[in-house]
Every structure is written in C-alpha cells, then in structure tokens.
Amino acid sequence: RIALVYFVVALIETLTTKRRPLVLSPGHLSIFTAYRWQWIGGFIAFSFYMITTYSLYIPDWSFINHKEGKAYTVKCGMRGHLGPACNAVGYVDREILGINHLYKSPAWQHLKACTLSSPRSGPFREDAPGWCHANFEPEGLLSSISAILSGTIGIHYGHVLMHFKGHSQRLKQWLSMAIGLLVLAFLLHFSHAIPINKQLYTISYVCLTAGAAGVVFSGFYILIDVWGLRTPFLFLEWIGMNSMLIFVLGAQGILAAFINGWYYNNPDKTLVSPMLFRKFSHISLENFQFPER
C-alpha cells in the first residue's frame, strides 16, 4: 500500500513539474490551483473508491475454512454495505486475489458477534455467523485506492512548506486544511453517513488521519521551528529518517515488546499500561454496520 501510494503521488508530481508556476499568485487557494493535477489525481482515486464501494453489487458468497474443514455461506445480495460480511472491499479482494490469499486473522474476528472475548481475540461463539471464519485483507486493493487521497493531502503539506516562507502563512495553510478535514470526518461519522473505519479505509478515516496529522505537524512546527525547542525532539528526527524501520518494528511487535519489557515491581506495571490499549483497541470495530437479514 505504501509503495502504491508513493508511486502514484510521485508519478503525478514528476510528470507535472513543468506545468506548474514557480511563484504562486496571491490568494489562499493559489496553491491548490498550482497543483491542480495532484488534486485531480486524488479526486479520481476518491471517486473510484466511492463509486465502487456504493454501487458494486455484492452477491452471496461461500468459502471453505481449511483449518476447520467446514464450508460456510454468507448471505448478501446488496450494494453499498459497510459491514464485515458484504462490503465491496472484501468482495474485490476475494474475486481478484482469492480468499485463501487474504489475511487469516482480520480485526472483525474480535467483534462481539464472533467472540465473547471482544474486543480481544478468543474462541468463536457457537452461533458466530459464517463471515467470522473468513479471511479478510485490511490492506487490500480497493482500500489502497482510497489511501492515495491520503498521500495527496500529505504532499500538499509539503508544497506549503516549499512555497510559503513565513511561519504564520504556513500555519494558516496547514491548520485550515487540517481542521477542515477533522470537521468533515466527524460530520460524516456522527451523522452515520460514512463511519470512520480503518479496515475499509473509508473517506471519513482518510479525513480524520490526514487532519490529525496536520494538527500534530503544526504543533511540532511551532515547538521546534518557531520556538526553537529542537534539542528535546532530536529523537524524532532519527525516527523520521528511519520511518520504514520504525514501521517494521511496530508491525512485527518488536517495539511493543521492548517497551513492555520494562516494568516496575511486577510485569503488570509496564511503561505502557495494557488497559490503555484495551480501551481503544476496538474503536474501529464498533463502526462496522451489519446486514439486517
């Protein structure tokens, strides 16, 4: 997914270098018109994801759980559903990649409908629906198309840094974009129009993460570049220059194991309380919608 997003964004950036002005015209929106091709690319990705997600017909589907040696059938026959059973993201991956090539321990197996141990993993309930036993790819094909919009917003923050030299100008651009995205994300989520869901990489999730990143980035910019407090944050420079290494350490659980390896008096008193993770681990799972049938 990272490679795909970087490839698309970098390709548009490279091919449109000679088609954008070196000096921006006056106006708050001039940077958007100067980089209109990037935003057109992001809009195409957004449109493709939305049209496919809400218009693709999802038929009933069957699979064999080879671990259990049992066949399951999932009833769908609908469009535009965002539940774990009948969403377009899973359907596209099953049709193109094949269900046996998808992730075997998806997050939806932690739902209350699947296990009494929710939000943690545990044995399946006896009455668990068939989709609980199915594979699902959280970084699949369709959801990665949606992630291209995240890359477009991210490179916009970089364009602001290039073209605006004053602190106030940069912060005005970043924060206006970030706050606007956060407001849009919460409106979509709490109106139940498009819930925030990482598994499906919904547009509200894109807005939430991109907006939060803009706010945090602006905060660090104020502390380090405006106020000159660089020394306390030197470790973040190393993290930024080795971001892929940090990603691998986090994804494989190495970083978490190292942090939780330090404790006070007994192993239950680690540097990071496990209760904190338990409290927020199911936040994206609550936003799955279920079919009525």
JSON list of C-alpha atoms in Angstrom, two decimals, residues 2-226:
[
{"chain": "A", "resi": 2, "resn": "ILE", "atom": "CA", "xyz": [2.79, 2.44, 0.89]},
{"chain": "A", "resi": 3, "resn": "ALA", "atom": "CA", "xyz": [4.59, 1.64, -2.38]},
{"chain": "A", "resi": 4, "resn": "LEU", "atom": "CA", "xyz": [1.40, 2.11, -4.42]},
{"chain": "A", "resi": 5, "resn": "VAL", "atom": "CA", "xyz": [0.56, 5.47, -2.84]},
{"chain": "A", "resi": 6, "resn": "TYR", "atom": "CA", "xyz": [4.12, 6.76, -3.16]},
{"chain": "A", "resi": 7, "resn": "PHE", "atom": "CA", "xyz": [4.28, 5.60, -6.78]},
{"chain": "A", "resi": 8, "resn": "VAL", "atom": "CA", "xyz": [1.07, 7.33, -7.85]},
{"chain": "A", "resi": 9, "resn": "VAL", "atom": "CA", "xyz": [1.76, 10.58, -5.99]},
{"chain": "A", "resi": 10, "resn": "ALA", "atom": "CA", "xyz": [5.41, 10.72, -7.12]},
{"chain": "A", "resi": 11, "resn": "LEU", "atom": "CA", "xyz": [4.46, 9.94, -10.72]},
{"chain": "A", "resi": 12, "resn": "ILE", "atom": "CA", "xyz": [1.97, 12.82, -10.86]},
{"chain": "A", "resi": 13, "resn": "GLU", "atom": "CA", "xyz": [4.48, 15.12, -9.17]},
{"chain": "A", "resi": 14, "resn": "THR", "atom": "CA", "xyz": [7.20, 14.21, -11.66]},
{"chain": "A", "resi": 15, "resn": "LEU", "atom": "CA", "xyz": [5.09, 14.44, -14.80]},
{"chain": "A", "resi": 16, "resn": "THR", "atom": "CA", "xyz": [3.61, 17.84, -13.89]},
{"chain": "A", "resi": 17, "resn": "THR", "atom": "CA", "xyz": [6.81, 19.61, -12.81]},
{"chain": "A", "resi": 18, "resn": "LYS", "atom": "CA", "xyz": [6.91, 21.85, -15.90]},
{"chain": "A", "resi": 19, "resn": "ARG", "atom": "CA", "xyz": [3.18, 22.58, -15.80]},
{"chain": "A", "resi": 20, "resn": "ARG", "atom": "CA", "xyz": [3.06, 24.48, -12.52]},
{"chain": "A", "resi": 21, "resn": "PRO", "atom": "CA", "xyz": [4.24, 28.04, -11.76]},
{"chain": "A", "resi": 22, "resn": "LEU", "atom": "CA", "xyz": [7.41, 28.62, -9.76]},
{"chain": "A", "resi": 23, "resn": "VAL", "atom": "CA", "xyz": [5.80, 31.57, -7.97]},
{"chain": "A", "resi": 24, "resn": "LEU", "atom": "CA", "xyz": [2.27, 31.35, -6.63]},
{"chain": "A", "resi": 25, "resn": "SER", "atom": "CA", "xyz": [-0.28, 34.01, -7.42]},
{"chain": "A", "resi": 26, "resn": "PRO", "atom": "CA", "xyz": [-1.84, 35.92, -4.50]},
{"chain": "A", "resi": 27, "resn": "GLY", "atom": "CA", "xyz": [-4.65, 34.24, -2.64]},
{"chain": "A", "resi": 28, "resn": "HIS", "atom": "CA", "xyz": [-5.17, 31.49, -0.08]},
{"chain": "A", "resi": 29, "resn": "LEU", "atom": "CA", "xyz": [-6.27, 28.98, -2.73]},
{"chain": "A", "resi": 30, "resn": "SER", "atom": "CA", "xyz": [-3.49, 29.65, -5.23]},
{"chain": "A", "resi": 31, "resn": "ILE", "atom": "CA", "xyz": [-1.52, 26.61, -4.07]},
{"chain": "A", "resi": 32, "resn": "PHE", "atom": "CA", "xyz": [-4.46, 24.37, -4.96]},
{"chain": "A", "resi": 33, "resn": "THR", "atom": "CA", "xyz": [-4.68, 25.71, -8.50]},
{"chain": "A", "resi": 34, "resn": "ALA", "atom": "CA", "xyz": [-0.89, 25.46, -8.92]},
{"chain": "A", "resi": 35, "resn": "TYR", "atom": "CA", "xyz": [-1.03, 21.77, -8.01]},
{"chain": "A", "resi": 36, "resn": "ARG", "atom": "CA", "xyz": [-4.37, 21.03, -9.60]},
{"chain": "A", "resi": 37, "resn": "TRP", "atom": "CA", "xyz": [-3.09, 17.85, -11.28]},
{"chain": "A", "resi": 38, "resn": "GLN", "atom": "CA", "xyz": [-2.24, 16.34, -7.91]},
{"chain": "A", "resi": 39, "resn": "TRP", "atom": "CA", "xyz": [-5.74, 17.12, -6.65]},
{"chain": "A", "resi": 40, "resn": "ILE", "atom": "CA", "xyz": [-7.29, 15.78, -9.84]},
{"chain": "A", "resi": 41, "resn": "GLY", "atom": "CA", "xyz": [-5.41, 12.52, -9.23]},
{"chain": "A", "resi": 42, "resn": "GLY", "atom": "CA", "xyz": [-6.65, 12.42, -5.64]},
{"chain": "A", "resi": 43, "resn": "PHE", "atom": "CA", "xyz": [-10.21, 13.15, -6.78]},
{"chain": "A", "resi": 44, "resn": "ILE", "atom": "CA", "xyz": [-10.07, 10.33, -9.33]},
{"chain": "A", "resi": 45, "resn": "ALA", "atom": "CA", "xyz": [-8.94, 7.91, -6.61]},
{"chain": "A", "resi": 46, "resn": "PHE", "atom": "CA", "xyz": [-11.68, 9.20, -4.30]},
{"chain": "A", "resi": 47, "resn": "SER", "atom": "CA", "xyz": [-14.35, 8.87, -7.00]},
{"chain": "A", "resi": 48, "resn": "PHE", "atom": "CA", "xyz": [-13.27, 5.35, -7.98]},
{"chain": "A", "resi": 49, "resn": "TYR", "atom": "CA", "xyz": [-13.38, 4.20, -4.36]},
{"chain": "A", "resi": 50, "resn": "MET", "atom": "CA", "xyz": [-16.76, 5.78, -3.62]},
{"chain": "A", "resi": 51, "resn": "ILE", "atom": "CA", "xyz": [-18.44, 4.60, -6.82]},
{"chain": "A", "resi": 52, "resn": "THR", "atom": "CA", "xyz": [-17.15, 1.05, -6.40]},
{"chain": "A", "resi": 53, "resn": "THR", "atom": "CA", "xyz": [-17.95, 0.89, -2.68]},
{"chain": "A", "resi": 54, "resn": "TYR", "atom": "CA", "xyz": [-21.54, 2.05, -3.02]},
{"chain": "A", "resi": 55, "resn": "SER", "atom": "CA", "xyz": [-22.58, 0.76, -6.44]},
{"chain": "A", "resi": 56, "resn": "LEU", "atom": "CA", "xyz": [-20.93, -2.66, -6.71]},
{"chain": "A", "resi": 57, "resn": "TYR", "atom": "CA", "xyz": [-23.42, -5.48, -6.19]},
{"chain": "A", "resi": 58, "resn": "ILE", "atom": "CA", "xyz": [-22.24, -8.00, -3.60]},
{"chain": "A", "resi": 59, "resn": "PRO", "atom": "CA", "xyz": [-23.76, -11.45, -4.18]},
{"chain": "A", "resi": 60, "resn": "ASP", "atom": "CA", "xyz": [-23.94, -14.31, -1.69]},
{"chain": "A", "resi": 61, "resn": "TRP", "atom": "CA", "xyz": [-20.56, -15.98, -1.31]},
{"chain": "A", "resi": 62, "resn": "SER", "atom": "CA", "xyz": [-19.20, -19.25, 0.00]},
{"chain": "A", "resi": 63, "resn": "PHE", "atom": "CA", "xyz": [-15.82, -20.45, 1.22]},
{"chain": "A", "resi": 64, "resn": "ILE", "atom": "CA", "xyz": [-14.16, -23.38, 2.91]},
{"chain": "A", "resi": 65, "resn": "ASN", "atom": "CA", "xyz": [-12.31, -22.88, 6.17]},
{"chain": "A", "resi": 66, "resn": "HIS", "atom": "CA", "xyz": [-9.46, -25.36, 5.67]},
{"chain": "A", "resi": 67, "resn": "LYS", "atom": "CA", "xyz": [-8.44, -25.15, 9.32]},
{"chain": "A", "resi": 68, "resn": "GLU", "atom": "CA", "xyz": [-11.87, -26.37, 10.40]},
{"chain": "A", "resi": 69, "resn": "GLY", "atom": "CA", "xyz": [-12.60, -28.34, 7.26]},
{"chain": "A", "resi": 70, "resn": "LYS", "atom": "CA", "xyz": [-16.02, -26.71, 7.09]},
{"chain": "A", "resi": 71, "resn": "ALA", "atom": "CA", "xyz": [-17.88, -24.79, 4.37]},
{"chain": "A", "resi": 72, "resn": "TYR", "atom": "CA", "xyz": [-19.70, -21.52, 5.05]},
{"chain": "A", "resi": 73, "resn": "THR", "atom": "CA", "xyz": [-22.14, -19.43, 3.04]},
{"chain": "A", "resi": 74, "resn": "VAL", "atom": "CA", "xyz": [-22.60, -15.71, 3.65]},
{"chain": "A", "resi": 75, "resn": "LYS", "atom": "CA", "xyz": [-25.89, -14.12, 2.56]},
{"chain": "A", "resi": 76, "resn": "CYS", "atom": "CA", "xyz": [-25.52, -10.69, 0.96]},
{"chain": "A", "resi": 77, "resn": "GLY", "atom": "CA", "xyz": [-27.33, -9.63, -2.20]},
{"chain": "A", "resi": 78, "resn": "MET", "atom": "CA", "xyz": [-26.91, -5.90, -1.59]},
{"chain": "A", "resi": 79, "resn": "ARG", "atom": "CA", "xyz": [-25.00, -2.75, -2.51]},
{"chain": "A", "resi": 80, "resn": "GLY", "atom": "CA", "xyz": [-23.26, -0.04, -0.51]},
{"chain": "A", "resi": 81, "resn": "HIS", "atom": "CA", "xyz": [-22.96, -2.00, 2.72]},
{"chain": "A", "resi": 82, "resn": "LEU", "atom": "CA", "xyz": [-20.07, -1.29, 5.10]},
{"chain": "A", "resi": 83, "resn": "GLY", "atom": "CA", "xyz": [-20.40, -4.35, 7.31]},
{"chain": "A", "resi": 84, "resn": "PRO", "atom": "CA", "xyz": [-17.77, -7.10, 7.55]},
{"chain": "A", "resi": 85, "resn": "ALA", "atom": "CA", "xyz": [-19.88, -9.59, 5.59]},
{"chain": "A", "resi": 86, "resn": "CYS", "atom": "CA", "xyz": [-20.97, -7.69, 2.50]},
{"chain": "A", "resi": 87, "resn": "ASN", "atom": "CA", "xyz": [-18.61, -4.80, 1.80]},
{"chain": "A", "resi": 88, "resn": "ALA", "atom": "CA", "xyz": [-17.12, -4.11, -1.63]},
{"chain": "A", "resi": 89, "resn": "VAL", "atom": "CA", "xyz": [-13.56, -4.01, -0.27]},
{"chain": "A", "resi": 90, "resn": "GLY", "atom": "CA", "xyz": [-13.64, -7.67, 0.71]},
{"chain": "A", "resi": 91, "resn": "TYR", "atom": "CA", "xyz": [-15.55, -8.67, -2.43]},
{"chain": "A", "resi": 92, "resn": "VAL", "atom": "CA", "xyz": [-12.94, -7.15, -4.78]},
{"chain": "A", "resi": 93, "resn": "ASP", "atom": "CA", "xyz": [-10.10, -8.89, -2.93]},
{"chain": "A", "resi": 94, "resn": "ARG", "atom": "CA", "xyz": [-11.88, -12.24, -2.91]},
{"chain": "A", "resi": 95, "resn": "GLU", "atom": "CA", "xyz": [-12.58, -12.04, -6.65]},
{"chain": "A", "resi": 96, "resn": "ILE", "atom": "CA", "xyz": [-9.11, -10.88, -7.72]},
{"chain": "A", "resi": 97, "resn": "LEU", "atom": "CA", "xyz": [-6.73, -12.27, -5.11]},
{"chain": "A", "resi": 98, "resn": "GLY", "atom": "CA", "xyz": [-8.74, -15.24, -3.87]},
{"chain": "A", "resi": 99, "resn": "ILE", "atom": "CA", "xyz": [-9.92, -15.72, -0.30]},
{"chain": "A", "resi": 100, "resn": "ASN", "atom": "CA", "xyz": [-7.05, -18.08, 0.54]},
{"chain": "A", "resi": 101, "resn": "HIS", "atom": "CA", "xyz": [-4.55, -15.30, -0.15]},
{"chain": "A", "resi": 102, "resn": "LEU", "atom": "CA", "xyz": [-6.11, -12.86, 2.31]},
{"chain": "A", "resi": 103, "resn": "TYR", "atom": "CA", "xyz": [-5.19, -12.13, 5.93]},
{"chain": "A", "resi": 104, "resn": "LYS", "atom": "CA", "xyz": [-6.23, -15.04, 8.13]},
{"chain": "A", "resi": 105, "resn": "SER", "atom": "CA", "xyz": [-6.76, -13.09, 11.40]},
{"chain": "A", "resi": 106, "resn": "PRO", "atom": "CA", "xyz": [-8.78, -9.98, 10.49]},
{"chain": "A", "resi": 107, "resn": "ALA", "atom": "CA", "xyz": [-9.81, -7.49, 13.14]},
{"chain": "A", "resi": 108, "resn": "TRP", "atom": "CA", "xyz": [-13.51, -8.26, 12.74]},
{"chain": "A", "resi": 109, "resn": "GLN", "atom": "CA", "xyz": [-12.92, -11.61, 14.47]},
{"chain": "A", "resi": 110, "resn": "HIS", "atom": "CA", "xyz": [-12.75, -9.55, 17.70]},
{"chain": "A", "resi": 111, "resn": "LEU", "atom": "CA", "xyz": [-16.35, -8.35, 17.32]},
{"chain": "A", "resi": 112, "resn": "LYS", "atom": "CA", "xyz": [-19.00, -9.36, 19.85]},
{"chain": "A", "resi": 113, "resn": "ALA", "atom": "CA", "xyz": [-20.84, -11.21, 17.12]},
{"chain": "A", "resi": 114, "resn": "CYS", "atom": "CA", "xyz": [-17.82, -13.51, 16.74]},
{"chain": "A", "resi": 115, "resn": "THR", "atom": "CA", "xyz": [-16.38, -13.98, 20.25]},
{"chain": "A", "resi": 116, "resn": "LEU", "atom": "CA", "xyz": [-17.34, -13.44, 23.85]},
{"chain": "A", "resi": 117, "resn": "SER", "atom": "CA", "xyz": [-13.79, -12.19, 24.47]},
{"chain": "A", "resi": 118, "resn": "SER", "atom": "CA", "xyz": [-14.44, -8.98, 22.47]},
{"chain": "A", "resi": 119, "resn": "PRO", "atom": "CA", "xyz": [-12.62, -6.64, 21.98]},
{"chain": "A", "resi": 120, "resn": "ARG", "atom": "CA", "xyz": [-9.79, -9.16, 22.41]},
{"chain": "A", "resi": 121, "resn": "SER", "atom": "CA", "xyz": [-9.33, -12.32, 20.39]},
{"chain": "A", "resi": 122, "resn": "GLY", "atom": "CA", "xyz": [-10.80, -15.54, 21.67]},
{"chain": "A", "resi": 123, "resn": "PRO", "atom": "CA", "xyz": [-12.66, -18.68, 20.67]},
{"chain": "A", "resi": 124, "resn": "PHE", "atom": "CA", "xyz": [-15.58, -18.19, 18.33]},
{"chain": "A", "resi": 125, "resn": "ARG", "atom": "CA", "xyz": [-19.11, -18.25, 19.67]},
{"chain": "A", "resi": 126, "resn": "GLU", "atom": "CA", "xyz": [-21.18, -21.30, 18.77]},
{"chain": "A", "resi": 127, "resn": "ASP", "atom": "CA", "xyz": [-23.66, -19.05, 16.98]},
{"chain": "A", "resi": 128, "resn": "ALA", "atom": "CA", "xyz": [-20.98, -16.93, 15.24]},
{"chain": "A", "resi": 129, "resn": "PRO", "atom": "CA", "xyz": [-22.01, -16.03, 11.67]},
{"chain": "A", "resi": 130, "resn": "GLY", "atom": "CA", "xyz": [-20.06, -17.51, 8.77]},
{"chain": "A", "resi": 131, "resn": "TRP", "atom": "CA", "xyz": [-18.12, -14.35, 7.92]},
{"chain": "A", "resi": 132, "resn": "CYS", "atom": "CA", "xyz": [-16.36, -14.54, 11.31]},
{"chain": "A", "resi": 133, "resn": "HIS", "atom": "CA", "xyz": [-14.45, -17.56, 9.98]},
{"chain": "A", "resi": 134, "resn": "ALA", "atom": "CA", "xyz": [-13.47, -15.89, 6.68]},
{"chain": "A", "resi": 135, "resn": "ASN", "atom": "CA", "xyz": [-10.20, -14.24, 5.70]},
{"chain": "A", "resi": 136, "resn": "PHE", "atom": "CA", "xyz": [-10.11, -10.50, 5.02]},
{"chain": "A", "resi": 137, "resn": "GLU", "atom": "CA", "xyz": [-7.31, -8.25, 3.76]},
{"chain": "A", "resi": 138, "resn": "PRO", "atom": "CA", "xyz": [-7.11, -4.96, 5.73]},
{"chain": "A", "resi": 139, "resn": "GLU", "atom": "CA", "xyz": [-4.69, -3.56, 3.15]},
{"chain": "A", "resi": 140, "resn": "GLY", "atom": "CA", "xyz": [-6.46, -4.74, 0.06]},
{"chain": "A", "resi": 141, "resn": "LEU", "atom": "CA", "xyz": [-6.82, -3.40, -3.46]},
{"chain": "A", "resi": 142, "resn": "LEU", "atom": "CA", "xyz": [-9.85, -1.12, -3.19]},
{"chain": "A", "resi": 143, "resn": "SER", "atom": "CA", "xyz": [-8.95, 0.33, 0.21]},
{"chain": "A", "resi": 144, "resn": "SER", "atom": "CA", "xyz": [-5.44, 1.11, -1.09]},
{"chain": "A", "resi": 145, "resn": "ILE", "atom": "CA", "xyz": [-7.03, 3.23, -3.83]},
{"chain": "A", "resi": 146, "resn": "SER", "atom": "CA", "xyz": [-8.62, 5.30, -1.06]},
{"chain": "A", "resi": 147, "resn": "ALA", "atom": "CA", "xyz": [-5.21, 5.66, 0.58]},
{"chain": "A", "resi": 148, "resn": "ILE", "atom": "CA", "xyz": [-3.95, 7.56, -2.48]},
{"chain": "A", "resi": 149, "resn": "LEU", "atom": "CA", "xyz": [-6.01, 10.52, -1.29]},
{"chain": "A", "resi": 150, "resn": "SER", "atom": "CA", "xyz": [-4.06, 10.42, 1.99]},
{"chain": "A", "resi": 151, "resn": "GLY", "atom": "CA", "xyz": [-0.84, 10.71, 0.01]},
{"chain": "A", "resi": 152, "resn": "THR", "atom": "CA", "xyz": [-2.26, 13.64, -1.97]},
{"chain": "A", "resi": 153, "resn": "ILE", "atom": "CA", "xyz": [-3.10, 15.52, 1.23]},
{"chain": "A", "resi": 154, "resn": "GLY", "atom": "CA", "xyz": [0.30, 14.67, 2.70]},
{"chain": "A", "resi": 155, "resn": "ILE", "atom": "CA", "xyz": [2.20, 16.06, -0.27]},
{"chain": "A", "resi": 156, "resn": "HIS", "atom": "CA", "xyz": [0.06, 19.20, -0.04]},
{"chain": "A", "resi": 157, "resn": "TYR", "atom": "CA", "xyz": [1.55, 19.86, 3.40]},
{"chain": "A", "resi": 158, "resn": "GLY", "atom": "CA", "xyz": [4.96, 19.60, 1.77]},
{"chain": "A", "resi": 159, "resn": "HIS", "atom": "CA", "xyz": [4.01, 22.02, -1.03]},
{"chain": "A", "resi": 160, "resn": "VAL", "atom": "CA", "xyz": [3.00, 24.57, 1.60]},
{"chain": "A", "resi": 161, "resn": "LEU", "atom": "CA", "xyz": [6.43, 24.23, 3.21]},
{"chain": "A", "resi": 162, "resn": "MET", "atom": "CA", "xyz": [8.10, 24.85, -0.15]},
{"chain": "A", "resi": 163, "resn": "HIS", "atom": "CA", "xyz": [6.13, 27.89, -1.31]},
{"chain": "A", "resi": 164, "resn": "PHE", "atom": "CA", "xyz": [5.34, 29.78, 1.91]},
{"chain": "A", "resi": 165, "resn": "LYS", "atom": "CA", "xyz": [8.29, 31.10, 3.88]},
{"chain": "A", "resi": 166, "resn": "GLY", "atom": "CA", "xyz": [6.59, 32.86, 6.79]},
{"chain": "A", "resi": 167, "resn": "HIS", "atom": "CA", "xyz": [5.60, 30.92, 9.90]},
{"chain": "A", "resi": 168, "resn": "SER", "atom": "CA", "xyz": [2.13, 32.42, 10.04]},
{"chain": "A", "resi": 169, "resn": "GLN", "atom": "CA", "xyz": [1.48, 31.70, 6.36]},
{"chain": "A", "resi": 170, "resn": "ARG", "atom": "CA", "xyz": [2.49, 28.07, 6.70]},
{"chain": "A", "resi": 171, "resn": "LEU", "atom": "CA", "xyz": [0.49, 27.52, 9.86]},
{"chain": "A", "resi": 172, "resn": "LYS", "atom": "CA", "xyz": [-2.57, 29.19, 8.36]},
{"chain": "A", "resi": 173, "resn": "GLN", "atom": "CA", "xyz": [-2.43, 26.85, 5.37]},
{"chain": "A", "resi": 174, "resn": "TRP", "atom": "CA", "xyz": [-1.79, 23.71, 7.40]},
{"chain": "A", "resi": 175, "resn": "LEU", "atom": "CA", "xyz": [-4.31, 24.34, 10.16]},
{"chain": "A", "resi": 176, "resn": "SER", "atom": "CA", "xyz": [-7.10, 25.46, 7.86]},
{"chain": "A", "resi": 177, "resn": "MET", "atom": "CA", "xyz": [-6.72, 22.26, 5.87]},
{"chain": "A", "resi": 178, "resn": "ALA", "atom": "CA", "xyz": [-6.34, 20.05, 8.96]},
{"chain": "A", "resi": 179, "resn": "ILE", "atom": "CA", "xyz": [-9.25, 21.50, 10.91]},
{"chain": "A", "resi": 180, "resn": "GLY", "atom": "CA", "xyz": [-11.48, 21.38, 7.84]},
{"chain": "A", "resi": 181, "resn": "LEU", "atom": "CA", "xyz": [-10.66, 17.69, 7.37]},
{"chain": "A", "resi": 182, "resn": "LEU", "atom": "CA", "xyz": [-11.34, 16.89, 11.04]},
{"chain": "A", "resi": 183, "resn": "VAL", "atom": "CA", "xyz": [-14.70, 18.67, 10.96]},
{"chain": "A", "resi": 184, "resn": "LEU", "atom": "CA", "xyz": [-15.65, 16.79, 7.79]},
{"chain": "A", "resi": 185, "resn": "ALA", "atom": "CA", "xyz": [-14.55, 13.46, 9.32]},
{"chain": "A", "resi": 186, "resn": "PHE", "atom": "CA", "xyz": [-16.66, 13.95, 12.45]},
{"chain": "A", "resi": 187, "resn": "LEU", "atom": "CA", "xyz": [-19.66, 15.14, 10.46]},
{"chain": "A", "resi": 188, "resn": "LEU", "atom": "CA", "xyz": [-19.53, 12.05, 8.24]},
{"chain": "A", "resi": 189, "resn": "HIS", "atom": "CA", "xyz": [-19.03, 9.75, 11.20]},
{"chain": "A", "resi": 190, "resn": "PHE", "atom": "CA", "xyz": [-21.56, 11.05, 13.71]},
{"chain": "A", "resi": 191, "resn": "SER", "atom": "CA", "xyz": [-24.20, 11.59, 11.03]},
{"chain": "A", "resi": 192, "resn": "HIS", "atom": "CA", "xyz": [-23.72, 7.87, 10.21]},
{"chain": "A", "resi": 193, "resn": "ALA", "atom": "CA", "xyz": [-23.22, 8.78, 6.56]},
{"chain": "A", "resi": 194, "resn": "ILE", "atom": "CA", "xyz": [-19.72, 7.25, 6.32]},
{"chain": "A", "resi": 195, "resn": "PRO", "atom": "CA", "xyz": [-18.35, 5.88, 9.62]},
{"chain": "A", "resi": 196, "resn": "ILE", "atom": "CA", "xyz": [-14.66, 6.08, 10.48]},
{"chain": "A", "resi": 197, "resn": "ASN", "atom": "CA", "xyz": [-13.33, 2.62, 9.70]},
{"chain": "A", "resi": 198, "resn": "LYS", "atom": "CA", "xyz": [-9.68, 1.72, 9.22]},
{"chain": "A", "resi": 199, "resn": "GLN", "atom": "CA", "xyz": [-10.39, -1.77, 7.88]},
{"chain": "A", "resi": 200, "resn": "LEU", "atom": "CA", "xyz": [-12.26, -0.32, 4.89]},
{"chain": "A", "resi": 201, "resn": "TYR", "atom": "CA", "xyz": [-10.16, 2.87, 4.76]},
{"chain": "A", "resi": 202, "resn": "THR", "atom": "CA", "xyz": [-13.31, 4.95, 4.46]},
{"chain": "A", "resi": 203, "resn": "ILE", "atom": "CA", "xyz": [-13.13, 8.57, 3.34]},
{"chain": "A", "resi": 204, "resn": "SER", "atom": "CA", "xyz": [-14.00, 9.72, 6.86]},
{"chain": "A", "resi": 205, "resn": "TYR", "atom": "CA", "xyz": [-10.99, 7.73, 8.12]},
{"chain": "A", "resi": 206, "resn": "VAL", "atom": "CA", "xyz": [-8.80, 9.44, 5.49]},
{"chain": "A", "resi": 207, "resn": "CYS", "atom": "CA", "xyz": [-10.04, 12.86, 6.62]},
{"chain": "A", "resi": 208, "resn": "LEU", "atom": "CA", "xyz": [-9.54, 12.01, 10.30]},
{"chain": "A", "resi": 209, "resn": "THR", "atom": "CA", "xyz": [-5.97, 10.75, 9.95]},
{"chain": "A", "resi": 210, "resn": "ALA", "atom": "CA", "xyz": [-4.88, 13.45, 7.49]},
{"chain": "A", "resi": 211, "resn": "GLY", "atom": "CA", "xyz": [-6.44, 16.19, 9.62]},
{"chain": "A", "resi": 212, "resn": "ALA", "atom": "CA", "xyz": [-4.91, 14.85, 12.83]},
{"chain": "A", "resi": 213, "resn": "ALA", "atom": "CA", "xyz": [-1.52, 14.60, 11.11]},
{"chain": "A", "resi": 214, "resn": "GLY", "atom": "CA", "xyz": [-1.79, 18.25, 10.05]},
{"chain": "A", "resi": 215, "resn": "VAL", "atom": "CA", "xyz": [-2.59, 19.40, 13.58]},
{"chain": "A", "resi": 216, "resn": "VAL", "atom": "CA", "xyz": [0.25, 17.38, 15.12]},
{"chain": "A", "resi": 217, "resn": "PHE", "atom": "CA", "xyz": [2.68, 18.51, 12.42]},
{"chain": "A", "resi": 218, "resn": "SER", "atom": "CA", "xyz": [1.72, 22.15, 13.04]},
{"chain": "A", "resi": 219, "resn": "GLY", "atom": "CA", "xyz": [2.23, 21.65, 16.78]},
{"chain": "A", "resi": 220, "resn": "PHE", "atom": "CA", "xyz": [5.74, 20.29, 16.32]},
{"chain": "A", "resi": 221, "resn": "TYR", "atom": "CA", "xyz": [6.49, 23.07, 13.83]},
{"chain": "A", "resi": 222, "resn": "ILE", "atom": "CA", "xyz": [5.58, 25.68, 16.45]},
{"chain": "A", "resi": 223, "resn": "LEU", "atom": "CA", "xyz": [7.69, 23.99, 19.14]},
{"chain": "A", "resi": 224, "resn": "ILE", "atom": "CA", "xyz": [10.77, 23.32, 17.01]},
{"chain": "A", "resi": 225, "resn": "ASP", "atom": "CA", "xyz": [10.88, 25.89, 14.20]},
{"chain": "A", "resi": 226, "resn": "VAL", "atom": "CA", "xyz": [9.06, 28.81, 15.77]}
]
